[in-house]
């Protein structure tokens, strides 16, 4: 045991009326709803990078958080893993997620970085075998080190492409070794700062071939998890190629990968792309590429990806409703890609941030489930499209444009507008949140 979280108890469910800060009011992992335990619906994961690797920096200021495990030796990395698993135990989260660079010190050469990664993966493997928490996904950090400044797979320098291949290969091997259920690719530098120096066609072609190679390698090593792309429109790049779910789908189709790769959708990224979170989830579900989510929220005034913990259950209920409509998670989960604020110095802040986020999601899930069980929203939606159940309507979709046109004079068609009933449906929502 380290002494970082000393005196913080394991968090238990005490019900909505509890006034104990260190308790769940809504997240009750063993409660069965719609035939499944709440823990298995939500599949929470904690993110290694925000909670254990971020020093509290922002674009204007340096480190605010002081942690005994900040340092670049293997001893620091192991202490970090010890503290991380203590937090996972306190929260009872079933999963975690990490980048190579969060967990191991950077070496002077690729070979040294790889040795460090392999050593920490063995250490994490022992942790996983003695704790409940398992790996939801692994990923490579292809954006922090200066070598990635002009991109990874899209870098104009082919030697960086090779370095990206070596790095992703090592992270896929690590994820497989730890029994990870997914492998995520987020291309923060796969985009451009200015079109003036960018060959967009070449960069896009290289990114497509790289992703095909990732999928080929998955089969080569027998990795059973899902490969997920995480869309984001910009930041750190001015423009990122994986702009949003629809753009990613077009990209996957272009490279024949739409059956092989799914999406990891983040709330804050959806907002940056000018969408809502639920829009992105519904788009992925409609296109058959919904995989997992990164749960957080942005500050709605600042316009940055502020990665805050979610605290508005009504907002998240709409997102969970779309996840339920998509059939829930398969390999995916609810990963808290969220960090405390740089003034939140205390170990308690880190724990309570997760407690609040987990409770917000649990409450949102319960609302979404109750609405789903009532069937009223789906009945209203079905009624709105009921006309399409007739043979005459269906035949239009298999016939020609002029055959559809011929129905107008032949059947004397004179369609009358029908109310969209938006406010009634909004009121229906409010009965459940
Ligand atoms: C950054 C991304 C990142 C990915 C993993 O905005 O959200 O944290 O989830 O590389
Ligand atoms: Ni993000
Ligand atoms: Ni993310």
Coordinates of C-alpha atoms and ligand atoms in Angstrom, one line a residue:
X1 CA 0.0 0.0 0.0
X2 CA 1.2 3.5 -0.8
X3 CA 0.0 6.3 1.5
X4 CA -1.4 8.6 -1.3
X5 CA -5.1 7.7 -0.7
X6 CA -4.7 7.0 3.0
X7 CA -8.0 7.2 5.0
X8 CA -10.1 7.2 1.8
X9 CA -12.6 4.3 2.1
X10 CA -13.8 2.0 -0.7
X11 CA -16.9 3.8 -2.2
X12 CA -20.1 1.9 -1.6
X13 CA -23.7 2.5 -2.8
X14 CA -25.8 4.2 -0.1
X15 CA -28.8 5.3 -2.1
X16 CA -30.1 8.7 -3.3
X17 CA -30.7 10.1 0.2
X18 CA -27.1 9.6 1.5
X19 CA -25.2 12.7 2.5
X20 CA -21.9 10.9 2.7
X21 CA -19.5 12.4 0.1
X22 CA -17.6 9.1 -0.2
X23 CA -20.6 7.1 -1.3
X24 CA -22.5 6.4 -4.5
X25 CA -26.1 7.7 -4.6
X26 CA -27.0 6.2 -7.9
X27 CA -24.3 3.8 -9.0
X28 CA -25.3 0.4 -7.6
X29 CA -23.1 -2.1 -9.5
X30 CA -25.1 -5.2 -8.6
X31 CA -28.6 -3.7 -9.3
X32 CA -30.2 -5.6 -12.2
X33 CA -32.0 -3.4 -14.8
X34 CA -33.3 -4.8 -18.1
X35 CA -31.8 -8.1 -17.2
X36 CA -28.2 -6.9 -16.7
X37 CA -26.2 -5.7 -13.7
X38 CA -25.6 -1.9 -13.7
X39 CA -21.9 -2.5 -13.7
X40 CA -22.2 -4.6 -16.9
X41 CA -24.3 -1.9 -18.6
X42 CA -22.0 0.9 -17.8
X43 CA -18.6 -0.8 -18.0
X44 CA -16.7 2.1 -16.4
X45 CA -13.1 2.7 -17.1
X46 CA -10.6 5.2 -15.5
X47 CA -8.0 6.9 -17.7
X48 CA -4.4 6.6 -16.7
X49 CA -3.2 9.7 -18.5
X50 CA -5.5 12.3 -16.9
X51 CA -5.4 10.9 -13.4
X52 CA -1.8 9.8 -13.1
X53 CA 0.3 11.4 -15.8
X54 CA -1.0 15.0 -16.2
X55 CA 0.9 17.5 -14.0
X56 CA -1.8 20.2 -14.0
X57 CA -0.3 22.3 -16.9
X58 CA -2.4 24.5 -19.2
X59 CA -1.3 26.6 -22.2
X60 CA -0.3 29.5 -19.8
X61 CA 0.9 27.7 -16.7
X62 CA 3.2 24.9 -15.6
X63 CA 2.8 22.1 -13.1
X64 CA 0.5 22.5 -10.2
X65 CA 0.1 18.9 -9.1
X66 CA 3.0 17.3 -7.1
X67 CA 3.0 13.5 -7.1
X68 CA 5.6 11.2 -5.7
X69 CA 5.5 9.1 -9.0
X70 CA 6.4 12.0 -11.3
X71 CA 9.8 11.2 -12.6
X72 CA 11.4 9.2 -15.4
X73 CA 12.6 6.0 -13.8
X74 CA 11.0 2.5 -13.7
X75 CA 10.6 2.9 -9.9
X76 CA 8.4 6.0 -10.6
X77 CA 6.4 4.1 -13.2
X78 CA 5.8 1.2 -10.8
X79 CA 4.7 3.5 -7.9
X80 CA 2.3 5.1 -10.4
X81 CA 0.8 1.7 -11.2
X82 CA 0.5 0.9 -7.5
X83 CA -1.4 4.2 -6.9
X84 CA -3.5 3.7 -10.0
X85 CA -4.7 0.3 -8.9
X86 CA -5.4 1.7 -5.4
X87 CA -7.7 4.2 -7.0
X88 CA -9.4 1.5 -9.2
X89 CA -10.0 -0.5 -6.0
X90 CA -11.5 2.4 -4.1
X91 CA -13.9 3.2 -7.0
X92 CA -14.5 -0.5 -7.9
X93 CA -14.2 0.4 -11.6
X94 CA -14.1 -2.8 -13.8
X95 CA -11.7 -1.3 -16.4
X96 CA -8.9 1.2 -17.1
X97 CA -7.2 2.5 -20.3
X98 CA -3.7 3.8 -21.0
X99 CA -1.2 5.1 -23.6
X100 CA 2.4 3.7 -23.7
X101 CA 3.7 7.1 -22.6
X102 CA 1.4 7.4 -19.6
X103 CA 2.8 4.1 -18.1
X104 CA 6.5 3.9 -19.0
X105 CA 9.4 6.3 -19.0
X106 CA 10.6 7.4 -22.5
X107 CA 13.9 5.8 -23.3
X108 CA 16.8 7.4 -25.1
X109 CA 16.2 5.0 -28.0
X110 CA 13.2 3.1 -29.3
X111 CA 14.7 -0.1 -28.0
X112 CA 15.0 1.4 -24.5
X113 CA 11.4 2.7 -24.6
X114 CA 10.2 -0.8 -25.7
X115 CA 12.1 -2.5 -22.8
X116 CA 10.5 0.0 -20.4
X117 CA 7.0 -0.7 -21.9
X118 CA 7.5 -4.5 -21.7
X119 CA 8.6 -4.2 -18.0
X120 CA 5.6 -2.1 -17.0
X121 CA 3.2 -4.3 -19.0
X122 CA 4.5 -7.3 -16.9
X123 CA 4.0 -5.3 -13.8
X124 CA 0.4 -4.2 -14.8
X125 CA -0.3 -7.9 -15.7
X126 CA 0.5 -8.9 -12.2
X127 CA -1.7 -6.1 -10.9
X128 CA -4.6 -7.2 -13.1
X129 CA -4.3 -10.8 -11.9
X130 CA -4.6 -9.7 -8.2
X131 CA -7.2 -6.9 -8.7
X132 CA -10.7 -6.7 -10.2
X133 CA -9.8 -4.0 -12.7
X134 CA -9.0 -5.1 -16.3
X135 CA -7.9 -3.3 -19.5
X136 CA -10.7 -1.8 -21.6
X137 CA -8.2 -0.4 -24.2
X138 CA -4.7 0.3 -24.9
X139 CA -3.3 3.0 -27.3
X140 CA -0.1 4.7 -28.5
X141 CA 0.7 8.3 -27.7
X142 CA 1.5 9.6 -31.2
X143 CA 1.2 13.2 -30.3
X144 CA 3.3 14.4 -27.3
X145 CA 6.9 13.8 -28.3
X146 CA 8.4 16.3 -30.7
X147 CA 9.0 13.5 -33.3
X148 CA 5.2 13.5 -33.9
X149 CA 5.0 17.3 -34.4
X150 CA 4.1 16.9 -38.2
X151 CA 2.0 13.8 -37.8
X152 CA 2.6 10.1 -37.2
X153 CA 1.3 7.9 -40.2
X154 CA 0.7 11.2 -42.1
X155 CA 4.2 12.7 -41.4
X156 CA 6.0 13.9 -44.6
X157 CA 9.0 12.0 -43.3
X158 CA 8.8 8.2 -44.1
X159 CA 11.1 7.4 -41.1
X160 CA 8.4 8.8 -38.8
X161 CA 5.9 6.5 -40.5
X162 CA 8.2 3.6 -39.6
X163 CA 8.5 4.9 -36.0
X164 CA 4.7 5.1 -35.8
X165 CA 4.4 1.5 -37.1
X166 CA 6.9 0.3 -34.4
X167 CA 5.1 2.2 -31.7
X168 CA 1.6 1.0 -32.6
X169 CA 2.9 -2.6 -33.0
X170 CA 4.4 -2.4 -29.5
X171 CA 1.2 -1.0 -28.1
X172 CA -1.0 -3.6 -29.8
X173 CA 1.3 -6.3 -28.4
X174 CA 1.0 -4.8 -25.0
X175 CA -2.8 -4.5 -25.2
X176 CA -3.1 -8.1 -26.3
X177 CA -0.8 -9.3 -23.5
X178 CA -3.0 -7.6 -21.0
X179 CA -6.2 -9.0 -22.4
X180 CA -7.4 -5.6 -23.6
X181 CA -10.9 -5.6 -25.1
X182 CA -10.2 -2.8 -27.7
X183 CA -7.3 -1.0 -29.3
X184 CA -7.9 2.8 -29.9
X185 CA -6.3 5.1 -32.4
X186 CA -6.7 8.8 -31.9
X187 CA -4.9 10.9 -34.5
X188 CA -4.3 14.2 -32.7
X189 CA -1.4 15.1 -35.1
X190 CA -3.0 13.4 -38.1
X191 CA -4.1 16.6 -39.7
X192 CA -2.4 19.9 -40.6
X193 CA -1.5 23.3 -39.3
X194 CA -1.6 24.9 -42.7
X195 CA -2.7 23.7 -46.2
X196 CA 0.3 25.7 -47.7
X197 CA 2.7 22.9 -46.7
X198 CA 0.4 19.9 -46.8
X199 CA -0.2 17.2 -49.5
X200 CA -3.6 16.2 -48.2
X201 CA -4.1 13.4 -50.7
X202 CA -0.8 11.7 -49.9
X203 CA -1.4 12.1 -46.1
X204 CA -4.9 10.6 -46.3
X205 CA -3.6 7.7 -48.5
X206 CA -0.8 7.0 -45.9
X207 CA -3.3 7.1 -43.0
X208 CA -5.6 4.7 -44.8
X209 CA -2.8 2.2 -45.6
X210 CA -1.6 2.5 -42.0
X211 CA -5.0 1.6 -40.7
X212 CA -5.2 -1.4 -43.0
X213 CA -1.8 -2.5 -41.7
X214 CA -3.1 -2.2 -38.1
X215 CA -6.1 -4.5 -39.0
X216 CA -3.8 -6.9 -40.8
X217 CA -1.6 -7.0 -37.8
X218 CA -4.6 -7.6 -35.5
X219 CA -5.3 -10.8 -37.4
X220 CA -1.7 -11.8 -37.6
X221 CA -1.3 -11.8 -33.8
X222 CA -4.8 -13.1 -33.2
X223 CA -6.0 -10.1 -31.2
X224 CA -9.7 -10.6 -30.5
X225 CA -10.6 -7.1 -29.4
X226 CA -12.1 -4.3 -31.5
X227 CA -10.1 -1.6 -33.4
X228 CA -11.6 1.8 -32.7
X229 CA -10.9 5.2 -34.2
X230 CA -11.6 8.2 -32.0
X231 CA -12.9 11.2 -34.1
X232 CA -12.0 14.8 -33.2
X233 CA -12.2 17.8 -35.5
X234 CA -9.2 19.8 -34.3
X235 CA -6.9 20.5 -31.3
X236 CA -4.0 20.0 -31.3
X237 CA -4.0 20.2 -35.1
X238 CA -5.9 23.0 -36.8
X239 CA -7.7 20.3 -38.8
X240 CA -7.8 16.6 -38.0
X241 CA -8.7 14.0 -40.7
X242 CA -10.9 12.0 -38.4
X243 CA -13.2 15.0 -38.0
X244 CA -16.4 13.3 -36.8
X245 CA -18.1 9.9 -37.1
X246 CA -19.5 10.6 -40.6
X247 CA -16.1 11.6 -41.9
X248 CA -14.5 8.5 -40.3
X249 CA -17.1 6.3 -42.0
X250 CA -16.3 7.8 -45.4
X251 CA -12.6 7.2 -44.7
X252 CA -13.3 3.6 -43.6
X253 CA -15.4 2.9 -46.7
X254 CA -12.7 4.3 -48.9
X255 CA -10.1 1.9 -47.5
X256 CA -12.4 -1.1 -47.2
X257 CA -12.4 -1.1 -43.4
X258 CA -16.0 -0.3 -42.5
X259 CA -16.6 -3.8 -41.2
X260 CA -13.2 -4.0 -39.4
X261 CA -13.0 -0.7 -37.4
X262 CA -15.5 1.0 -35.1
X263 CA -15.6 4.3 -33.3
X264 CA -14.7 5.6 -29.8
X265 CA -16.9 8.6 -29.4
X266 CA -16.0 11.4 -27.0
X267 CA -18.5 14.0 -25.7
X268 CA -16.2 16.9 -25.9
X269 CA -15.0 16.1 -29.4
X270 CA -18.6 15.9 -30.6
X271 CA -19.2 19.4 -29.3
X272 CA -16.0 20.7 -31.0
X273 CA -17.3 19.2 -34.3
X274 CA -20.5 21.2 -34.0
X275 CA -22.6 18.2 -33.1
X276 CA -24.2 16.8 -30.0
X277 CA -22.8 13.7 -28.3
X278 CA -26.1 11.8 -29.0
X279 CA -25.9 12.8 -32.7
X280 CA -22.5 11.1 -32.9
X281 CA -23.6 8.0 -31.1
X282 CA -26.8 7.8 -33.3
X283 CA -24.7 8.3 -36.5
X284 CA -22.3 5.5 -35.5
X285 CA -25.2 3.2 -34.6
X286 CA -26.9 3.9 -37.9
X287 CA -23.7 3.2 -39.8
X288 CA -22.9 0.0 -37.8
X289 CA -19.6 1.5 -36.3
X290 CA -20.5 2.2 -32.7
X291 CA -17.9 0.8 -30.4
X292 CA -17.2 2.7 -27.1
X293 CA -17.3 6.2 -25.5
X294 CA -15.0 8.6 -23.9
X295 CA -17.1 10.3 -21.2
X296 CA -16.4 13.9 -20.3
X297 CA -17.8 17.4 -20.9
X298 CA -16.4 20.6 -22.2
X299 CA -16.9 24.0 -20.6
X300 CA -19.5 25.5 -23.0
X301 CA -18.1 29.0 -22.8
X302 CA -14.4 28.3 -23.4
X303 CA -14.6 26.3 -26.6
X304 CA -11.7 24.0 -25.7
X305 CA -11.6 20.3 -25.1
X306 CA -11.5 20.9 -21.3
X307 CA -12.1 17.2 -20.5
X308 CA -14.1 17.8 -17.3
X309 CA -16.0 15.1 -15.4
X310 CA -19.6 14.9 -16.4
X311 CA -22.0 16.4 -13.8
X312 CA -25.3 16.9 -15.7
X313 CA -27.3 13.7 -15.7
X314 CA -30.1 15.1 -17.9
X315 CA -27.6 15.8 -20.7
X316 CA -26.0 12.4 -20.5
X317 CA -29.4 10.6 -20.3
X318 CA -30.0 11.4 -24.0
X319 CA -26.6 9.9 -24.9
X320 CA -27.3 6.7 -22.9
X321 CA -30.7 6.4 -24.6
X322 CA -28.9 6.3 -27.9
X323 CA -26.5 3.7 -26.6
X324 CA -29.4 1.6 -25.4
X325 CA -31.1 2.0 -28.9
X326 CA -27.8 0.8 -30.4
X327 CA -28.0 -2.4 -28.3
X328 CA -25.6 -1.3 -25.6
X329 CA -21.8 -1.9 -25.5
X330 CA -20.2 -5.1 -26.8
X331 CA -16.5 -4.7 -26.2
X332 CA -16.9 -1.0 -25.4
X333 CA -17.4 0.9 -22.2
X334 CA -17.7 4.3 -20.5
X335 CA -14.2 5.6 -20.2
X336 CA -13.7 8.7 -18.1
X337 CA -11.4 10.7 -20.5
X338 CA -11.7 13.5 -17.9
X339 CA -9.4 15.3 -15.6
X340 CA -9.7 17.3 -12.4
X341 CA -9.0 21.0 -12.6
X342 CA -5.4 22.2 -12.0
X343 CA -6.4 23.7 -8.6
X344 CA -7.8 20.4 -7.4
X345 CA -4.7 19.3 -5.6
X346 CA -6.0 16.8 -3.0
X347 CA -6.2 13.1 -3.5
X348 CA -9.8 13.3 -2.4
X349 CA -10.5 15.6 -5.4
X350 CA -9.4 12.8 -7.7
X351 CA -11.6 10.2 -6.0
X352 CA -14.7 12.4 -5.7
X353 CA -14.4 13.6 -9.4
X354 CA -14.9 9.9 -10.4
X355 CA -17.6 9.3 -7.8
X356 CA -19.6 12.2 -9.2
X357 CA -19.0 11.2 -12.8
X358 CA -20.0 7.6 -12.1
X359 CA -23.2 8.7 -10.3
X360 CA -24.1 11.1 -13.1
X361 CA -23.8 8.3 -15.6
X362 CA -25.7 5.8 -13.5
X363 CA -28.5 8.3 -12.9
X364 CA -28.6 9.1 -16.7
X365 CA -28.6 5.3 -17.5
X366 CA -31.6 4.8 -15.1
X367 CA -33.6 7.6 -16.7
X368 CA -32.8 6.3 -20.2
X369 CA -33.8 2.8 -19.2
X370 CA -37.1 3.9 -17.6
X371 CA -38.0 5.8 -20.8
X372 CA -37.0 2.8 -22.9
X373 CA -39.1 0.5 -20.8
X374 CA -42.1 2.7 -21.0
X375 CA -41.9 2.4 -24.8
X376 CA -43.6 5.8 -25.3
X377 CA -40.8 7.4 -27.2
X378 CA -40.3 4.5 -29.6
X379 CA -44.1 4.2 -30.1
X380 CA -44.2 7.9 -31.1
X381 CA -41.3 7.4 -33.4
X382 CA -42.8 4.3 -35.0
X383 CA -46.1 6.0 -35.5
X384 CA -44.4 8.8 -37.3
X385 CA -42.9 6.4 -39.9
X386 CA -45.9 4.0 -40.0
X387 CA -46.8 4.9 -43.6
X388 CA -43.7 3.2 -44.8
X389 CA -45.1 -0.2 -43.6
X390 CA -47.5 -0.4 -46.6
X391 CA -46.6 -2.4 -49.8
X392 CA -47.1 0.7 -52.0
X393 CA -44.6 2.7 -50.0
X394 CA -42.0 -0.1 -49.8
X395 CA -42.2 -0.7 -53.6
X396 CA -41.1 2.8 -54.2
X397 CA -37.7 2.0 -52.8
X398 CA -37.1 -0.9 -55.1
X399 CA -38.7 0.7 -58.2
X400 CA -37.7 3.6 -60.3
X401 CA -38.1 7.4 -59.8
X402 CA -40.8 7.6 -62.5
X403 CA -42.7 4.6 -61.0
X404 CA -42.7 6.5 -57.6
X405 CA -43.8 9.7 -59.5
X406 CA -46.6 7.8 -61.2
X407 CA -48.3 7.2 -57.8
X408 CA -49.2 10.9 -57.6
X409 CA -51.7 11.1 -60.4
X410 CA -52.8 7.4 -60.2
X411 CA -53.7 7.6 -56.5
X412 CA -54.6 11.3 -56.5
X413 CA -52.0 11.9 -53.7
X414 CA -52.3 15.1 -51.7
X415 CA -50.1 14.7 -48.6
X416 CA -51.1 16.8 -45.5
X417 CA -48.4 17.9 -43.1
X418 CA -48.5 16.2 -39.7
X419 CA -47.1 17.7 -36.4
X420 CA -43.6 16.7 -35.5
X421 CA -44.7 16.9 -31.8
X422 CA -41.3 18.0 -30.6
X423 CA -42.5 19.8 -27.4
X424 CA -44.7 16.9 -26.5
X425 CA -41.7 14.5 -26.8
X426 CA -39.5 17.0 -24.8
X427 CA -42.1 17.0 -22.1
X428 CA -42.1 13.2 -22.2
X429 CA -38.3 13.2 -21.6
X430 CA -38.7 15.5 -18.6
X431 CA -41.0 12.9 -17.0
X432 CA -38.0 10.5 -16.9
X433 CA -35.0 12.6 -15.9
Ligands
LIG1 C1 -7.6 13.7 -26.8 C2 -8.2 12.3 -26.8 C3 -7.2 11.3 -26.2 C4 -7.7 9.9 -26.7 C5 -6.6 8.8 -26.5 O1 -8.4 14.7 -27.0 O2 -9.4 12.3 -26.2 O3 -7.2 11.4 -24.8 O4 -8.8 9.5 -26.0 O5 -5.5 9.1 -27.2
LIG2 NI1 -10.3 14.3 -26.0
LIG3 NI1 -10.5 10.6 -25.8

